[in-house]
Short mmCIF file of C-alpha atoms in Angstrom, two decimals:
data_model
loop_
_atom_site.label_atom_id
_atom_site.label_comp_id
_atom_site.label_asym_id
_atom_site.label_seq_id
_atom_site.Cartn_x
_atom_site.Cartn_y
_atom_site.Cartn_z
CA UNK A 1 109.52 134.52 129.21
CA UNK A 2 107.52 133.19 126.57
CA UNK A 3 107.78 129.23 125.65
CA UNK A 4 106.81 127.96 121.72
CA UNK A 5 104.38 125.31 121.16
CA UNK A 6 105.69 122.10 120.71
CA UNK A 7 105.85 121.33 116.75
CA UNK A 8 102.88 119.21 115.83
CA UNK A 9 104.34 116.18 113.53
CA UNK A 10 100.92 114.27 112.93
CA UNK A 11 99.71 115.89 109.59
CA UNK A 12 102.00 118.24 109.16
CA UNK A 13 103.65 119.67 105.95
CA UNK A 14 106.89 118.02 107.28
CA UNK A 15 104.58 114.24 107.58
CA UNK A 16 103.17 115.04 103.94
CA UNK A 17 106.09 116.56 102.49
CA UNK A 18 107.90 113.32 103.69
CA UNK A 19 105.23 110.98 101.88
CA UNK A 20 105.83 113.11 98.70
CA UNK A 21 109.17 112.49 98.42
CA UNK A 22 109.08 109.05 99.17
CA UNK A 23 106.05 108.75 96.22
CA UNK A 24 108.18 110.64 93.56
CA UNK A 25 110.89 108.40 94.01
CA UNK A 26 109.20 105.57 93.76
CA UNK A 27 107.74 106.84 90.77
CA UNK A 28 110.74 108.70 88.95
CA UNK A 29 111.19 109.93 86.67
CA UNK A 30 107.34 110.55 86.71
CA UNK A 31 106.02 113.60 87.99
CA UNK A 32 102.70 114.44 89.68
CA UNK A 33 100.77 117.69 89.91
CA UNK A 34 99.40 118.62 93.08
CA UNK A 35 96.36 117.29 92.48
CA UNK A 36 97.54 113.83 91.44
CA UNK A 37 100.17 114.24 94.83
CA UNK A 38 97.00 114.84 97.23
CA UNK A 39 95.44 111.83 95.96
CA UNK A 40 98.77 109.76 95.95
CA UNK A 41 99.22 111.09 99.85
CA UNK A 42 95.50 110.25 100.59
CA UNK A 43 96.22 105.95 98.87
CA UNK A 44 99.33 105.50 100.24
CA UNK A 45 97.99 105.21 103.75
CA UNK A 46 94.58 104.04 102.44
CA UNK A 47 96.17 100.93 100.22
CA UNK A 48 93.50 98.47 101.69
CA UNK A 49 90.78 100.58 99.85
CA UNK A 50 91.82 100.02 96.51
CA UNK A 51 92.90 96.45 96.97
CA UNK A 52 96.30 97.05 98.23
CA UNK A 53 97.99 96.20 101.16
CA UNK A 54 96.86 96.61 104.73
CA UNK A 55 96.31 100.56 105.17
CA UNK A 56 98.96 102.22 107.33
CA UNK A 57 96.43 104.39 108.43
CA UNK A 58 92.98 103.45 110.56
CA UNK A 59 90.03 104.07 108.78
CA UNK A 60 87.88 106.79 109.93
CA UNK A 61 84.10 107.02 109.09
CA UNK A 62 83.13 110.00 107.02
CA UNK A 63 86.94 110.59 105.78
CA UNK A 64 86.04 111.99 102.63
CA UNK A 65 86.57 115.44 104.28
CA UNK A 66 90.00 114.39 104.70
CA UNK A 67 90.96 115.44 101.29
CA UNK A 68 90.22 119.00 101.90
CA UNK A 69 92.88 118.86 104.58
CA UNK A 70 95.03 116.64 103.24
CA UNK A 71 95.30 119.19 99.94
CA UNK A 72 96.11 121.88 101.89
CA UNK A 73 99.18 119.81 103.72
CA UNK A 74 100.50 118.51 100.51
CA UNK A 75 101.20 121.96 98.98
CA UNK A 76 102.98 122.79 101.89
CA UNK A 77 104.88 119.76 102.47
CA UNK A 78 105.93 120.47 98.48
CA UNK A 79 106.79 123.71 99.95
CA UNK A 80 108.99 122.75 102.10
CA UNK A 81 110.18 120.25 100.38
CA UNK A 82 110.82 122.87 97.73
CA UNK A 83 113.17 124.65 99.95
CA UNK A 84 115.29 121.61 100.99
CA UNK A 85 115.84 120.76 97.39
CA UNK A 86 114.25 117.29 98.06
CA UNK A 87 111.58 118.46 94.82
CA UNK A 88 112.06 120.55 92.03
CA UNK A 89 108.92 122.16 90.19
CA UNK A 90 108.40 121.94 86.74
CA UNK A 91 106.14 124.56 85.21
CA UNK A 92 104.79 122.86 81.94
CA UNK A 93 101.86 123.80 79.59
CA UNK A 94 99.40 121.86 81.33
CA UNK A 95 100.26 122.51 84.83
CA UNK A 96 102.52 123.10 87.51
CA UNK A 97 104.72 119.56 87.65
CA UNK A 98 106.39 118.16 90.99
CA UNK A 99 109.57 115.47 90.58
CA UNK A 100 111.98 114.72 93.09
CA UNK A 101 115.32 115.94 93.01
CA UNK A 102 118.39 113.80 93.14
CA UNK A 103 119.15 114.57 96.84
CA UNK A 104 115.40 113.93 97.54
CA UNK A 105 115.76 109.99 96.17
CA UNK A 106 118.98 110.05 98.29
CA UNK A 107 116.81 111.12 101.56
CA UNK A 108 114.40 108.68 100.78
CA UNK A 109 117.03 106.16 100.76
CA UNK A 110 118.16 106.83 103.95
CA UNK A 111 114.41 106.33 105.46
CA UNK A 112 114.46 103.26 107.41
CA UNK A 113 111.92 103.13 110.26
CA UNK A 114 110.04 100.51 110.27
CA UNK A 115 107.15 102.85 109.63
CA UNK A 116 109.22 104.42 106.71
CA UNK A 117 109.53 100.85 105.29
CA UNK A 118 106.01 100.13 104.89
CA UNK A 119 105.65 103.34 103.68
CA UNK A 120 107.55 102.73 100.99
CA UNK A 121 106.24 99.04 100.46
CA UNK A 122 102.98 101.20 99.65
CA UNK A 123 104.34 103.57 97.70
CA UNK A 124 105.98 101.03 95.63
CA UNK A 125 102.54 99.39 95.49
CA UNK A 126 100.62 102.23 95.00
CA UNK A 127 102.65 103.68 92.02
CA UNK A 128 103.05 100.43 90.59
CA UNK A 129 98.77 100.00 90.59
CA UNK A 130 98.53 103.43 89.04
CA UNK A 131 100.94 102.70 86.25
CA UNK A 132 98.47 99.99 85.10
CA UNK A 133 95.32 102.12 84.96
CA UNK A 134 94.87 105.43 82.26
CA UNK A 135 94.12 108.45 83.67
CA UNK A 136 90.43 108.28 83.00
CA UNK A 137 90.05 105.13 85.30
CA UNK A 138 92.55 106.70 87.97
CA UNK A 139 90.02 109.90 87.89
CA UNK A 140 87.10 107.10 88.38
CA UNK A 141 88.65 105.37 90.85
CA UNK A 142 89.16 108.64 92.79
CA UNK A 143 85.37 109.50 92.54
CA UNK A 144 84.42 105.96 93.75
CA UNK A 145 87.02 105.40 96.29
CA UNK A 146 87.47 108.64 97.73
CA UNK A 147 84.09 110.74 96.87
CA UNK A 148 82.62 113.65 96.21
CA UNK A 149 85.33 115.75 97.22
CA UNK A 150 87.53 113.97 94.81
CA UNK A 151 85.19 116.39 92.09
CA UNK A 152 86.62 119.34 93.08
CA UNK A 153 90.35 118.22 92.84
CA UNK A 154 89.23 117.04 89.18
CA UNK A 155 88.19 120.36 88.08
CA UNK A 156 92.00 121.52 89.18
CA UNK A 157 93.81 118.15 88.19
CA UNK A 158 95.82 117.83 85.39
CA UNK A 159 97.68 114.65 84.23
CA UNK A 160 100.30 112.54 85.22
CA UNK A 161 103.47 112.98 83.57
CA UNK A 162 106.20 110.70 82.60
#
């Protein structure tokens, strides 16, 4: 008899695909490409960086490694998402667009933890903040913020719809 590992939440594509949800409906009808979604994922727990409110997440020295990880997580949180029909995918011109669905800003209604709150405090925040900026200073404040791994998302990135 053979036992399965234990599902491992922390990080997972069901934690990121979570965070994108919450993020697109906060920021509907606006959609993101993965790119723009990694980054989003990487703020929203990172608020205090930019000038936002206190960071859900601790900071860790040397985190800009983190993105490489993170990227990876995102797409299959979309994924998944994908398949619950929390996201739809819009294939445009300039890129491969994510949006959430109608039942996704349902589900992210019904998130209520107090974690899930604060979440979505930041998310609010977050989306609001990169509303104000173009996407030139958004790609800037990536570089500085974030770093040098930031440069390889920008060779992939596309833009911000909405």
């Amino acid at each position: 008899m053979t036992t399965a590992a234990p599902e491992q939440l922390f990080n997972s594509p069901l934690e990121t695909g979570v965070r994108s949800v919450l993020l697109l409906s906060v920021a509907q009808p606006r959609a993101f490409d993965l790119t723009h979604l990694t980054w989003l994922d990487h703020l929203v727990v990172h608020t205090a960086d930019i000038g936002g409110p206190a960071s859900l997440h601790p900071d860790i020295p040397q985190r800009d490694g983190e993105l490489v990880v993170r990227r990876r997580n995102v797409e299959d949180g979309l994924r998944l998402m994908r398949r619950l029909h929390l996201v739809a995918t819009n294939y445009m011109t300039s890129g491969i667009l994510f949006c959430v669905t109608e039942e996704g800003a349902q589900f992210a209604q019904l998130v209520r933890s107090d974690y899930g709150r604060r979440l979505k405090e930041r998310a609010t925040w977050l989306i609001d903040y990169v509303g104000r900026v173009d996407s030139t200073e958004f790609v800037q404040l990536i570089s500085d913020k974030i770093g040098r791994w930031s440069i390889e998302f920008q060779a992939e990135g596309g833009r911000a719809h909405g």
